[in-house]
Amino acid sequence: MLPASLPLTLRAPNPPALFLGREKEREQLRVAFARGPVTLVSGEHGVGKTATVLQVLRESFSEVPVVFASFGGLPDGVAPDRELVRIVAAAASVTQIAWASVLRVRESLPEVLLDMAERARLWLVLDGVTADPLLRDLMSVVSRYARESRWIVTGEGFCESRFVPGQSLRLGPMPDDQLETLAHGSAARSLDLGRAVEASRGNPGALLRAIASGAEPDVAIVDPMLSAMRALADRNAATVLAWLDEHAEEALRDGYARNLYAVLSLRRHEPELGRWWMRCSAEVGDLAALPHGAAQHASLKDALVLLEAFFSGGDLDRSLRDAEALVARAEAEGAPRIAGEAKTIAVQCLVMKGELARALALVESIATEDDELACLRDGSASTVLALMHRRDEAHARLERVRAGAVRLPFRAQNPILFRAADTLYQLGLLEEAHDVLSQLMSGDRARSLSFHHLGPILLLQLRIAIDRGALRDVAALEERLAPFAREGTLQHPFAGSSRVFARVWAGSFDGIGEEVSDSLQAAREGDLLEAQSSAAMAAIEVALARGTDLGVTLRDPLVLSLRNGAPASPLLEETLRRARLRLGEHVPSPPPAVRSIEHEIVARLADAEAHVLRGAWHEATTASRAAVQHASRWGYASREAHARSTLTFLLLAQGRREEAAQQVGRLRESAERMGSARFVREAELLAYLSQPAASMLQLVAWARDEAPAPIVARCARRLLGAPAGPDAVERALFDAIVGHLGKVAHLAPGSLPSWGIADVDRSVVLDDGSRISFESKPLLWRLLEVLWDHGGEASKEELVREGWAQPDYHPLRDDNRLHVTIRKLRGLLMDGQPPARILTRDEGYALGGTPVRVR
């Protein structure tokens, strides 16, 4: 009799023959499958959930028998709970089920299913499952108690992870380049695949369905409005124009500007369609396509869109002139709404130019009974007030915005929500600002955002992520921002300085000098005061972290102009004070002023460094502790890690090791959560120095490695006896630490140890940080001591007499023994060929490289 076989309907099918991309998601699934019993995979229909799961199972878990059950489109009358029991029972070779008792006590179903799956060690893929109470109960039970089984659930609606923390993955759209490869590999005949890729909107299922149909793909496969637009594109201009006049505003409002732009680009030279081509070009940021002087001849609505487009292009002077002209024109034509919106754009221009008082006067001049314009006015006013540090007034305006925005239509809220997020950011309320932006970038809201709205939103998301220490998110945000931050846009100089800041906090210094130069150049060309201040601060922060080129940075033409002429931001002035203190200048403390949250943090750090120069260690510790507390309270994780590292160095400089050890644990935890290799390395050094009997041997490896934390290399070299660097604050700090720990070596100027010998635990550390114990090798250790005690080179006679403690040396008796022992020593030290650590000399042997001995 043949053994029972698993039904074909329950066997996992092969993944598609042509499977592309999803490398990051596949790695996440590999980890999730191996780590826990439950994995939830969600995403819209056709995005590739099932294919990705099957690909990972085939690639990494091919030896596991997988049960595959589809819950999509169950026949009428088939209950999902009964079907699930039947599937698991069939897979577990359970032939008889007491349906009456199982279904009568429905609460016991999770236990019944779990027991069957555990006994059979099943891997189950439950595909196309809808949100159901049974599923939630089952996953909750399985996640807590399953050990042998794995449950992989796919569906469109799953995003919950409260019962499976860390085990949920939502698949988003695929990149266009991967969709194009998929289209070319799947199409049986020549089609306009570029249009199909664009229309699929990142959905490989929609793309493959269009190709399989054999029809010429529409610009929008799934959207009837744009399908109609594509059909009209081949007709005469009058027909297309009639359709546009009726539907285009709606299409633009709903976020289809890029689609219309693609269609109209085929007929861009037809004068009848010029107005809509101009509108779409403005919406997608194609400023080069806009004719010179177009705004003068456009309708008021079109002129406003053009004004927004040129503002997003970063031409503030032109935008300010155009805004003033549009205000006058709109008021003359009786269009107060257009006039008010133009004024809010002029306000943004003035803010970027640093003219806050003028910006506030202009925004307060907007008198209106229009609810939407009133919210936009109050949102703009709240941002200006926040920048002027009038916090109470900014909060009051923000509350008016929030109360009014909820009464507005869905899409009318978008620019108002952004102004609210910007105000929250300026007030230092990072979490609240992050939540508002997340709301803006979700679902239909994100699709309806135009080019000149998306750029500022993505940039603000990036800046908040850097401040909050979400450094693992930075690369993805930079990639999304890139199309909106190309050269010649308002976001370009800000994106450059933000990238520099992210790399400083993460510890990615390789090639950062070029990034700094590019950022400063972009800020010079953009002529935006806020962008210039941001670029200057980023450049100074890099110089402070690397310990090099600080004087050169302060002499940069842009930095000099901000120091001597233009009204630099208070935060930049505080950063400049820190730089001057590092150069040894006793800069007087600035008079008390109302500060922003970030300004307060940096000011406290500058105060701490000023106290270090005066030798006032207690006051320095108090100031740095205040910086830590302030940064922690307001969620500035990157600044907090920096301040906590400074605080710990100060505690070690005073010999307060126990307190330092407490700070190190928090720094390490924060650094790992942020994904900062820099602060992880700084925590490692500080933890090492906090040990009561640190041997200092590890310093040898750190002294040679500038990445990812240059301050660690500088501190290690100073503790090994190297001369102090040019940074006056660090010089005082490191000298104080040396005073408590004691110098462990005296290095020649410019030299770095290539390996080290530690007496405290009879060990050697190599230049890669690996440690070799000699505790059980007393003779080999003694030979190392003899070589060192004789200035790094000893004769055979000296080695034999002192190593073996015998009164005389005879070559016939001792040379072979010495040769064998030296060979063992080289083997233990992993010396290569030719040897680099134990060298052969005519009369004996010598220590090679630049060793250092830690007594």
PDB file of N, CA and C in Angstrom, residues 191-265:
ATOM      1  N   LEU A 191       5.712  45.709 -26.834  1.00  0.00           N
ATOM      2  CA  LEU A 191       4.688  46.604 -26.308  1.00  0.00           C
ATOM      3  C   LEU A 191       5.367  47.861 -25.783  1.00  0.00           C
ATOM      4  N   ASP A 192       4.576  48.875 -25.506  1.00  0.00           N
ATOM      5  CA  ASP A 192       5.116  50.084 -24.887  1.00  0.00           C
ATOM      6  C   ASP A 192       5.278  49.815 -23.395  1.00  0.00           C
ATOM      7  N   LEU A 193       6.367  49.117 -23.053  1.00  0.00           N
ATOM      8  CA  LEU A 193       6.541  48.658 -21.679  1.00  0.00           C
ATOM      9  C   LEU A 193       6.795  49.815 -20.724  1.00  0.00           C
ATOM     10  N   GLY A 194       7.392  50.904 -21.215  1.00  0.00           N
ATOM     11  CA  GLY A 194       7.632  52.051 -20.345  1.00  0.00           C
ATOM     12  C   GLY A 194       6.338  52.591 -19.766  1.00  0.00           C
ATOM     13  N   ARG A 195       5.306  52.643 -20.606  1.00  0.00           N
ATOM     14  CA  ARG A 195       4.013  53.121 -20.108  1.00  0.00           C
ATOM     15  C   ARG A 195       3.417  52.140 -19.103  1.00  0.00           C
ATOM     16  N   ALA A 196       3.576  50.870 -19.390  1.00  0.00           N
ATOM     17  CA  ALA A 196       3.026  49.862 -18.463  1.00  0.00           C
ATOM     18  C   ALA A 196       3.710  49.941 -17.107  1.00  0.00           C
ATOM     19  N   VAL A 197       5.029  50.143 -17.120  1.00  0.00           N
ATOM     20  CA  VAL A 197       5.764  50.248 -15.857  1.00  0.00           C
ATOM     21  C   VAL A 197       5.292  51.468 -15.080  1.00  0.00           C
ATOM     22  N   GLU A 198       5.164  52.603 -15.785  1.00  0.00           N
ATOM     23  CA  GLU A 198       4.711  53.813 -15.104  1.00  0.00           C
ATOM     24  C   GLU A 198       3.313  53.637 -14.534  1.00  0.00           C
ATOM     25  N   ALA A 199       2.458  52.996 -15.318  1.00  0.00           N
ATOM     26  CA  ALA A 199       1.072  52.847 -14.895  1.00  0.00           C
ATOM     27  C   ALA A 199       0.915  51.876 -13.735  1.00  0.00           C
ATOM     28  N   SER A 200       1.812  50.902 -13.627  1.00  0.00           N
ATOM     29  CA  SER A 200       1.665  49.884 -12.581  1.00  0.00           C
ATOM     30  C   SER A 200       1.909  50.438 -11.198  1.00  0.00           C
ATOM     31  N   ARG A 201       2.589  51.592 -11.110  1.00  0.00           N
ATOM     32  CA  ARG A 201       2.833  52.255  -9.825  1.00  0.00           C
ATOM     33  C   ARG A 201       3.515  51.328  -8.820  1.00  0.00           C
ATOM     34  N   GLY A 202       4.510  50.620  -9.292  1.00  0.00           N
ATOM     35  CA  GLY A 202       5.287  49.771  -8.402  1.00  0.00           C
ATOM     36  C   GLY A 202       4.679  48.428  -8.100  1.00  0.00           C
ATOM     37  N   ASN A 203       3.567  48.076  -8.781  1.00  0.00           N
ATOM     38  CA  ASN A 203       2.865  46.826  -8.492  1.00  0.00           C
ATOM     39  C   ASN A 203       3.176  45.810  -9.587  1.00  0.00           C
ATOM     40  N   PRO A 204       4.031  44.801  -9.291  1.00  0.00           N
ATOM     41  CA  PRO A 204       4.393  43.833 -10.336  1.00  0.00           C
ATOM     42  C   PRO A 204       3.208  43.014 -10.818  1.00  0.00           C
ATOM     43  N   GLY A 205       2.214  42.770  -9.951  1.00  0.00           N
ATOM     44  CA  GLY A 205       1.030  42.014 -10.372  1.00  0.00           C
ATOM     45  C   GLY A 205       0.249  42.756 -11.434  1.00  0.00           C
ATOM     46  N   ALA A 206       0.063  44.088 -11.219  1.00  0.00           N
ATOM     47  CA  ALA A 206      -0.656  44.888 -12.210  1.00  0.00           C
ATOM     48  C   ALA A 206       0.099  44.909 -13.533  1.00  0.00           C
ATOM     49  N   LEU A 207       1.425  44.997 -13.464  1.00  0.00           N
ATOM     50  CA  LEU A 207       2.243  45.004 -14.672  1.00  0.00           C
ATOM     51  C   LEU A 207       2.092  43.694 -15.445  1.00  0.00           C
ATOM     52  N   LEU A 208       2.203  42.567 -14.766  1.00  0.00           N
ATOM     53  CA  LEU A 208       2.139  41.261 -15.440  1.00  0.00           C
ATOM     54  C   LEU A 208       0.747  41.000 -16.013  1.00  0.00           C
ATOM     55  N   ARG A 209      -0.287  41.490 -15.333  1.00  0.00           N
ATOM     56  CA  ARG A 209      -1.646  41.304 -15.873  1.00  0.00           C
ATOM     57  C   ARG A 209      -1.818  42.081 -17.167  1.00  0.00           C
ATOM     58  N   ALA A 210      -1.247  43.300 -17.201  1.00  0.00           N
ATOM     59  CA  ALA A 210      -1.359  44.102 -18.414  1.00  0.00           C
ATOM     60  C   ALA A 210      -0.607  43.448 -19.573  1.00  0.00           C
ATOM     61  N   ILE A 211       0.587  42.926 -19.286  1.00  0.00           N
ATOM     62  CA  ILE A 211       1.380  42.287 -20.335  1.00  0.00           C
ATOM     63  C   ILE A 211       0.700  41.015 -20.818  1.00  0.00           C
ATOM     64  N   ALA A 212       0.146  40.246 -19.872  1.00  0.00           N
ATOM     65  CA  ALA A 212      -0.514  38.994 -20.244  1.00  0.00           C
ATOM     66  C   ALA A 212      -1.744  39.228 -21.109  1.00  0.00           C
ATOM     67  N   SER A 213      -2.385  40.413 -20.941  1.00  0.00           N
ATOM     68  CA  SER A 213      -3.600  40.678 -21.713  1.00  0.00           C
ATOM     69  C   SER A 213      -3.285  40.890 -23.191  1.00  0.00           C
ATOM     70  N   GLY A 214      -2.016  41.231 -23.495  1.00  0.00           N
ATOM     71  CA  GLY A 214      -1.612  41.441 -24.887  1.00  0.00           C
ATOM     72  C   GLY A 214      -2.052  42.769 -25.447  1.00  0.00           C
ATOM     73  N   ALA A 215      -2.695  43.606 -24.644  1.00  0.00           N
ATOM     74  CA  ALA A 215      -3.174  44.901 -25.130  1.00  0.00           C
ATOM     75  C   ALA A 215      -2.113  45.964 -24.902  1.00  0.00           C
ATOM     76  N   GLU A 216      -2.155  47.009 -25.718  1.00  0.00           N
ATOM     77  CA  GLU A 216      -1.242  48.123 -25.512  1.00  0.00           C
ATOM     78  C   GLU A 216      -1.550  48.758 -24.167  1.00  0.00           C
ATOM     79  N   PRO A 217      -0.590  48.836 -23.237  1.00  0.00           N
ATOM     80  CA  PRO A 217      -0.878  49.331 -21.892  1.00  0.00           C
ATOM     81  C   PRO A 217      -1.281  50.793 -21.907  1.00  0.00           C
ATOM     82  N   ASP A 218      -2.225  51.133 -21.062  1.00  0.00           N
ATOM     83  CA  ASP A 218      -2.607  52.522 -20.880  1.00  0.00           C
ATOM     84  C   ASP A 218      -1.612  53.190 -19.945  1.00  0.00           C
ATOM     85  N   VAL A 219      -1.657  54.543 -19.919  1.00  0.00           N
ATOM     86  CA  VAL A 219      -0.808  55.260 -18.976  1.00  0.00           C
ATOM     87  C   VAL A 219      -1.150  54.860 -17.553  1.00  0.00           C
ATOM     88  N   ALA A 220      -2.395  54.635 -17.264  1.00  0.00           N
ATOM     89  CA  ALA A 220      -2.793  54.152 -15.939  1.00  0.00           C
ATOM     90  C   ALA A 220      -3.646  52.924 -16.138  1.00  0.00           C
ATOM     91  N   ILE A 221      -3.078  51.765 -15.834  1.00  0.00           N
ATOM     92  CA  ILE A 221      -3.792  50.511 -16.079  1.00  0.00           C
ATOM     93  C   ILE A 221      -5.037  50.409 -15.219  1.00  0.00           C
ATOM     94  N   VAL A 222      -4.928  50.930 -13.983  1.00  0.00           N
ATOM     95  CA  VAL A 222      -6.012  50.691 -13.028  1.00  0.00           C
ATOM     96  C   VAL A 222      -6.931  51.887 -12.854  1.00  0.00           C
ATOM     97  N   ASP A 223      -6.596  53.045 -13.427  1.00  0.00           N
ATOM     98  CA  ASP A 223      -7.389  54.239 -13.155  1.00  0.00           C
ATOM     99  C   ASP A 223      -8.208  54.653 -14.372  1.00  0.00           C
ATOM    100  N   PRO A 224      -9.514  54.660 -14.262  1.00  0.00           N
ATOM    101  CA  PRO A 224     -10.353  54.967 -15.425  1.00  0.00           C
ATOM    102  C   PRO A 224     -10.146  56.393 -15.952  1.00  0.00           C
ATOM    103  N   MET A 225      -9.863  57.342 -15.055  1.00  0.00           N
ATOM    104  CA  MET A 225      -9.685  58.719 -15.517  1.00  0.00           C
ATOM    105  C   MET A 225      -8.500  58.823 -16.470  1.00  0.00           C
ATOM    106  N   LEU A 226      -7.379  58.235 -16.092  1.00  0.00           N
ATOM    107  CA  LEU A 226      -6.200  58.359 -16.928  1.00  0.00           C
ATOM    108  C   LEU A 226      -6.235  57.400 -18.105  1.00  0.00           C
ATOM    109  N   SER A 227      -6.980  56.323 -17.996  1.00  0.00           N
ATOM    110  CA  SER A 227      -7.192  55.477 -19.162  1.00  0.00           C
ATOM    111  C   SER A 227      -7.947  56.268 -20.229  1.00  0.00           C
ATOM    112  N   ALA A 228      -8.928  57.035 -19.764  1.00  0.00           N
ATOM    113  CA  ALA A 228      -9.667  57.882 -20.701  1.00  0.00           C
ATOM    114  C   ALA A 228      -8.757  58.952 -21.295  1.00  0.00           C
ATOM    115  N   MET A 229      -7.889  59.497 -20.475  1.00  0.00           N
ATOM    116  CA  MET A 229      -6.964  60.516 -20.951  1.00  0.00           C
ATOM    117  C   MET A 229      -6.041  59.948 -22.028  1.00  0.00           C
ATOM    118  N   ARG A 230      -5.561  58.740 -21.813  1.00  0.00           N
ATOM    119  CA  ARG A 230      -4.679  58.091 -22.801  1.00  0.00           C
ATOM    120  C   ARG A 230      -5.425  57.873 -24.122  1.00  0.00           C
ATOM    121  N   ALA A 231      -6.682  57.476 -24.027  1.00  0.00           N
ATOM    122  CA  ALA A 231      -7.471  57.253 -25.244  1.00  0.00           C
ATOM    123  C   ALA A 231      -7.699  58.556 -25.993  1.00  0.00           C
ATOM    124  N   LEU A 232      -7.849  59.662 -25.253  1.00  0.00           N
ATOM    125  CA  LEU A 232      -8.100  60.939 -25.889  1.00  0.00           C
ATOM    126  C   LEU A 232      -6.851  61.537 -26.536  1.00  0.00           C
ATOM    127  N   ALA A 233      -5.668  61.077 -26.060  1.00  0.00           N
ATOM    128  CA  ALA A 233      -4.424  61.714 -26.499  1.00  0.00           C
ATOM    129  C   ALA A 233      -4.217  61.619 -28.007  1.00  0.00           C
ATOM    130  N   ASP A 234      -4.833  60.654 -28.660  1.00  0.00           N
ATOM    131  CA  ASP A 234      -4.645  60.476 -30.097  1.00  0.00           C
ATOM    132  C   ASP A 234      -5.665  61.264 -30.913  1.00  0.00           C
ATOM    133  N   ARG A 235      -6.576  61.938 -30.251  1.00  0.00           N
ATOM    134  CA  ARG A 235      -7.613  62.679 -30.988  1.00  0.00           C
ATOM    135  C   ARG A 235      -7.173  64.131 -31.187  1.00  0.00           C
ATOM    136  N   ASN A 236      -8.071  64.928 -31.746  1.00  0.00           N
ATOM    137  CA  ASN A 236      -7.687  66.305 -32.039  1.00  0.00           C
ATOM    138  C   ASN A 236      -7.593  67.126 -30.742  1.00  0.00           C
ATOM    139  N   ALA A 237      -6.893  68.219 -30.846  1.00  0.00           N
ATOM    140  CA  ALA A 237      -6.600  69.031 -29.667  1.00  0.00           C
ATOM    141  C   ALA A 237      -7.860  69.551 -29.003  1.00  0.00           C
ATOM    142  N   ALA A 238      -8.880  69.861 -29.792  1.00  0.00           N
ATOM    143  CA  ALA A 238     -10.107  70.405 -29.213  1.00  0.00           C
ATOM    144  C   ALA A 238     -10.774  69.388 -28.288  1.00  0.00           C
ATOM    145  N   THR A 239     -10.810  68.123 -28.702  1.00  0.00           N
ATOM    146  CA  THR A 239     -11.407  67.076 -27.871  1.00  0.00           C
ATOM    147  C   THR A 239     -10.624  66.909 -26.574  1.00  0.00           C
ATOM    148  N   VAL A 240      -9.287  66.874 -26.689  1.00  0.00           N
ATOM    149  CA  VAL A 240      -8.437  66.713 -25.498  1.00  0.00           C
ATOM    150  C   VAL A 240      -8.613  67.912 -24.570  1.00  0.00           C
ATOM    151  N   LEU A 241      -8.662  69.114 -25.153  1.00  0.00           N
ATOM    152  CA  LEU A 241      -8.796  70.320 -24.348  1.00  0.00           C
ATOM    153  C   LEU A 241     -10.125  70.324 -23.593  1.00  0.00           C
ATOM    154  N   ALA A 242     -11.198  69.895 -24.252  1.00  0.00           N
ATOM    155  CA  ALA A 242     -12.505  69.841 -23.587  1.00  0.00           C
ATOM    156  C   ALA A 242     -12.445  68.896 -22.380  1.00  0.00           C
ATOM    157  N   TRP A 243     -11.778  67.770 -22.571  1.00  0.00           N
ATOM    158  CA  TRP A 243     -11.652  66.804 -21.463  1.00  0.00           C
ATOM    159  C   TRP A 243     -10.824  67.406 -20.328  1.00  0.00           C
ATOM    160  N   LEU A 244      -9.741  68.070 -20.684  1.00  0.00           N
ATOM    161  CA  LEU A 244      -8.878  68.671 -19.680  1.00  0.00           C
ATOM    162  C   LEU A 244      -9.619  69.738 -18.889  1.00  0.00           C
ATOM    163  N   ASP A 245     -10.354  70.589 -19.602  1.00  0.00           N
ATOM    164  CA  ASP A 245     -11.076  71.650 -18.907  1.00  0.00           C
ATOM    165  C   ASP A 245     -12.069  71.095 -17.897  1.00  0.00           C
ATOM    166  N   GLU A 246     -12.593  69.905 -18.182  1.00  0.00           N
ATOM    167  CA  GLU A 246     -13.593  69.305 -17.280  1.00  0.00           C
ATOM    168  C   GLU A 246     -12.943  68.503 -16.148  1.00  0.00           C
ATOM    169  N   HIS A 247     -11.828  67.811 -16.453  1.00  0.00           N
ATOM    170  CA  HIS A 247     -11.302  66.841 -15.482  1.00  0.00           C
ATOM    171  C   HIS A 247      -9.907  67.156 -14.926  1.00  0.00           C
ATOM    172  N   ALA A 248      -9.140  68.026 -15.557  1.00  0.00           N
ATOM    173  CA  ALA A 248      -7.724  68.158 -15.187  1.00  0.00           C
ATOM    174  C   ALA A 248      -7.520  68.654 -13.756  1.00  0.00           C
ATOM    175  N   GLU A 249      -8.323  69.649 -13.338  1.00  0.00           N
ATOM    176  CA  GLU A 249      -8.154  70.150 -11.965  1.00  0.00           C
ATOM    177  C   GLU A 249      -8.349  69.017 -10.954  1.00  0.00           C
ATOM    178  N   GLU A 250      -9.354  68.197 -11.216  1.00  0.00           N
ATOM    179  CA  GLU A 250      -9.611  67.062 -10.321  1.00  0.00           C
ATOM    180  C   GLU A 250      -8.427  66.089 -10.346  1.00  0.00           C
ATOM    181  N   ALA A 251      -7.896  65.826 -11.553  1.00  0.00           N
ATOM    182  CA  ALA A 251      -6.767  64.902 -11.660  1.00  0.00           C
ATOM    183  C   ALA A 251      -5.540  65.453 -10.945  1.00  0.00           C
ATOM    184  N   LEU A 252      -5.283  66.741 -11.105  1.00  0.00           N
ATOM    185  CA  LEU A 252      -4.137  67.345 -10.429  1.00  0.00           C
ATOM    186  C   LEU A 252      -4.322  67.324  -8.916  1.00  0.00           C
ATOM    187  N   ARG A 253      -5.524  67.621  -8.461  1.00  0.00           N
ATOM    188  CA  ARG A 253      -5.798  67.611  -7.025  1.00  0.00           C
ATOM    189  C   ARG A 253      -5.618  66.227  -6.435  1.00  0.00           C
ATOM    190  N   ASP A 254      -5.935  65.191  -7.245  1.00  0.00           N
ATOM    191  CA  ASP A 254      -5.846  63.816  -6.753  1.00  0.00           C
ATOM    192  C   ASP A 254      -4.455  63.206  -6.925  1.00  0.00           C
ATOM    193  N   GLY A 255      -3.488  64.015  -7.400  1.00  0.00           N
ATOM    194  CA  GLY A 255      -2.121  63.527  -7.442  1.00  0.00           C
ATOM    195  C   GLY A 255      -1.697  62.885  -8.748  1.00  0.00           C
ATOM    196  N   TYR A 256      -2.370  63.203  -9.853  1.00  0.00           N
ATOM    197  CA  TYR A 256      -2.038  62.588 -11.135  1.00  0.00           C
ATOM    198  C   TYR A 256      -1.240  63.528 -12.044  1.00  0.00           C
ATOM    199  N   ALA A 257      -0.565  64.515 -11.454  1.00  0.00           N
ATOM    200  CA  ALA A 257       0.182  65.478 -12.272  1.00  0.00           C
ATOM    201  C   ALA A 257       1.236  64.778 -13.124  1.00  0.00           C
ATOM    202  N   ARG A 258       1.969  63.841 -12.541  1.00  0.00           N
ATOM    203  CA  ARG A 258       3.045  63.180 -13.292  1.00  0.00           C
ATOM    204  C   ARG A 258       2.463  62.363 -14.446  1.00  0.00           C
ATOM    205  N   ASN A 259       1.309  61.746 -14.240  1.00  0.00           N
ATOM    206  CA  ASN A 259       0.697  60.961 -15.311  1.00  0.00           C
ATOM    207  C   ASN A 259       0.233  61.861 -16.460  1.00  0.00           C
ATOM    208  N   LEU A 260      -0.420  62.969 -16.115  1.00  0.00           N
ATOM    209  CA  LEU A 260      -0.860  63.909 -17.143  1.00  0.00           C
ATOM    210  C   LEU A 260       0.348  64.520 -17.868  1.00  0.00           C
ATOM    211  N   TYR A 261       1.389  64.794 -17.119  1.00  0.00           N
ATOM    212  CA  TYR A 261       2.618  65.335 -17.700  1.00  0.00           C
ATOM    213  C   TYR A 261       3.167  64.383 -18.763  1.00  0.00           C
ATOM    214  N   ALA A 262       3.155  63.075 -18.472  1.00  0.00           N
ATOM    215  CA  ALA A 262       3.659  62.093 -19.436  1.00  0.00           C
ATOM    216  C   ALA A 262       2.808  62.072 -20.703  1.00  0.00           C
ATOM    217  N   VAL A 263       1.487  62.184 -20.558  1.00  0.00           N
ATOM    218  CA  VAL A 263       0.603  62.167 -21.718  1.00  0.00           C
ATOM    219  C   VAL A 263       0.763  63.448 -22.544  1.00  0.00           C
ATOM    220  N   LEU A 264       0.759  64.589 -21.842  1.00  0.00           N
ATOM    221  CA  LEU A 264       0.810  65.858 -22.559  1.00  0.00           C
ATOM    222  C   LEU A 264       2.183  66.124 -23.181  1.00  0.00           C
ATOM    223  N   SER A 265       3.217  65.447 -22.691  1.00  0.00           N
ATOM    224  CA  SER A 265       4.537  65.651 -23.283  1.00  0.00           C
ATOM    225  C   SER A 265       4.548  65.246 -24.757  1.00  0.00           C
TER     226      SER A 265
END
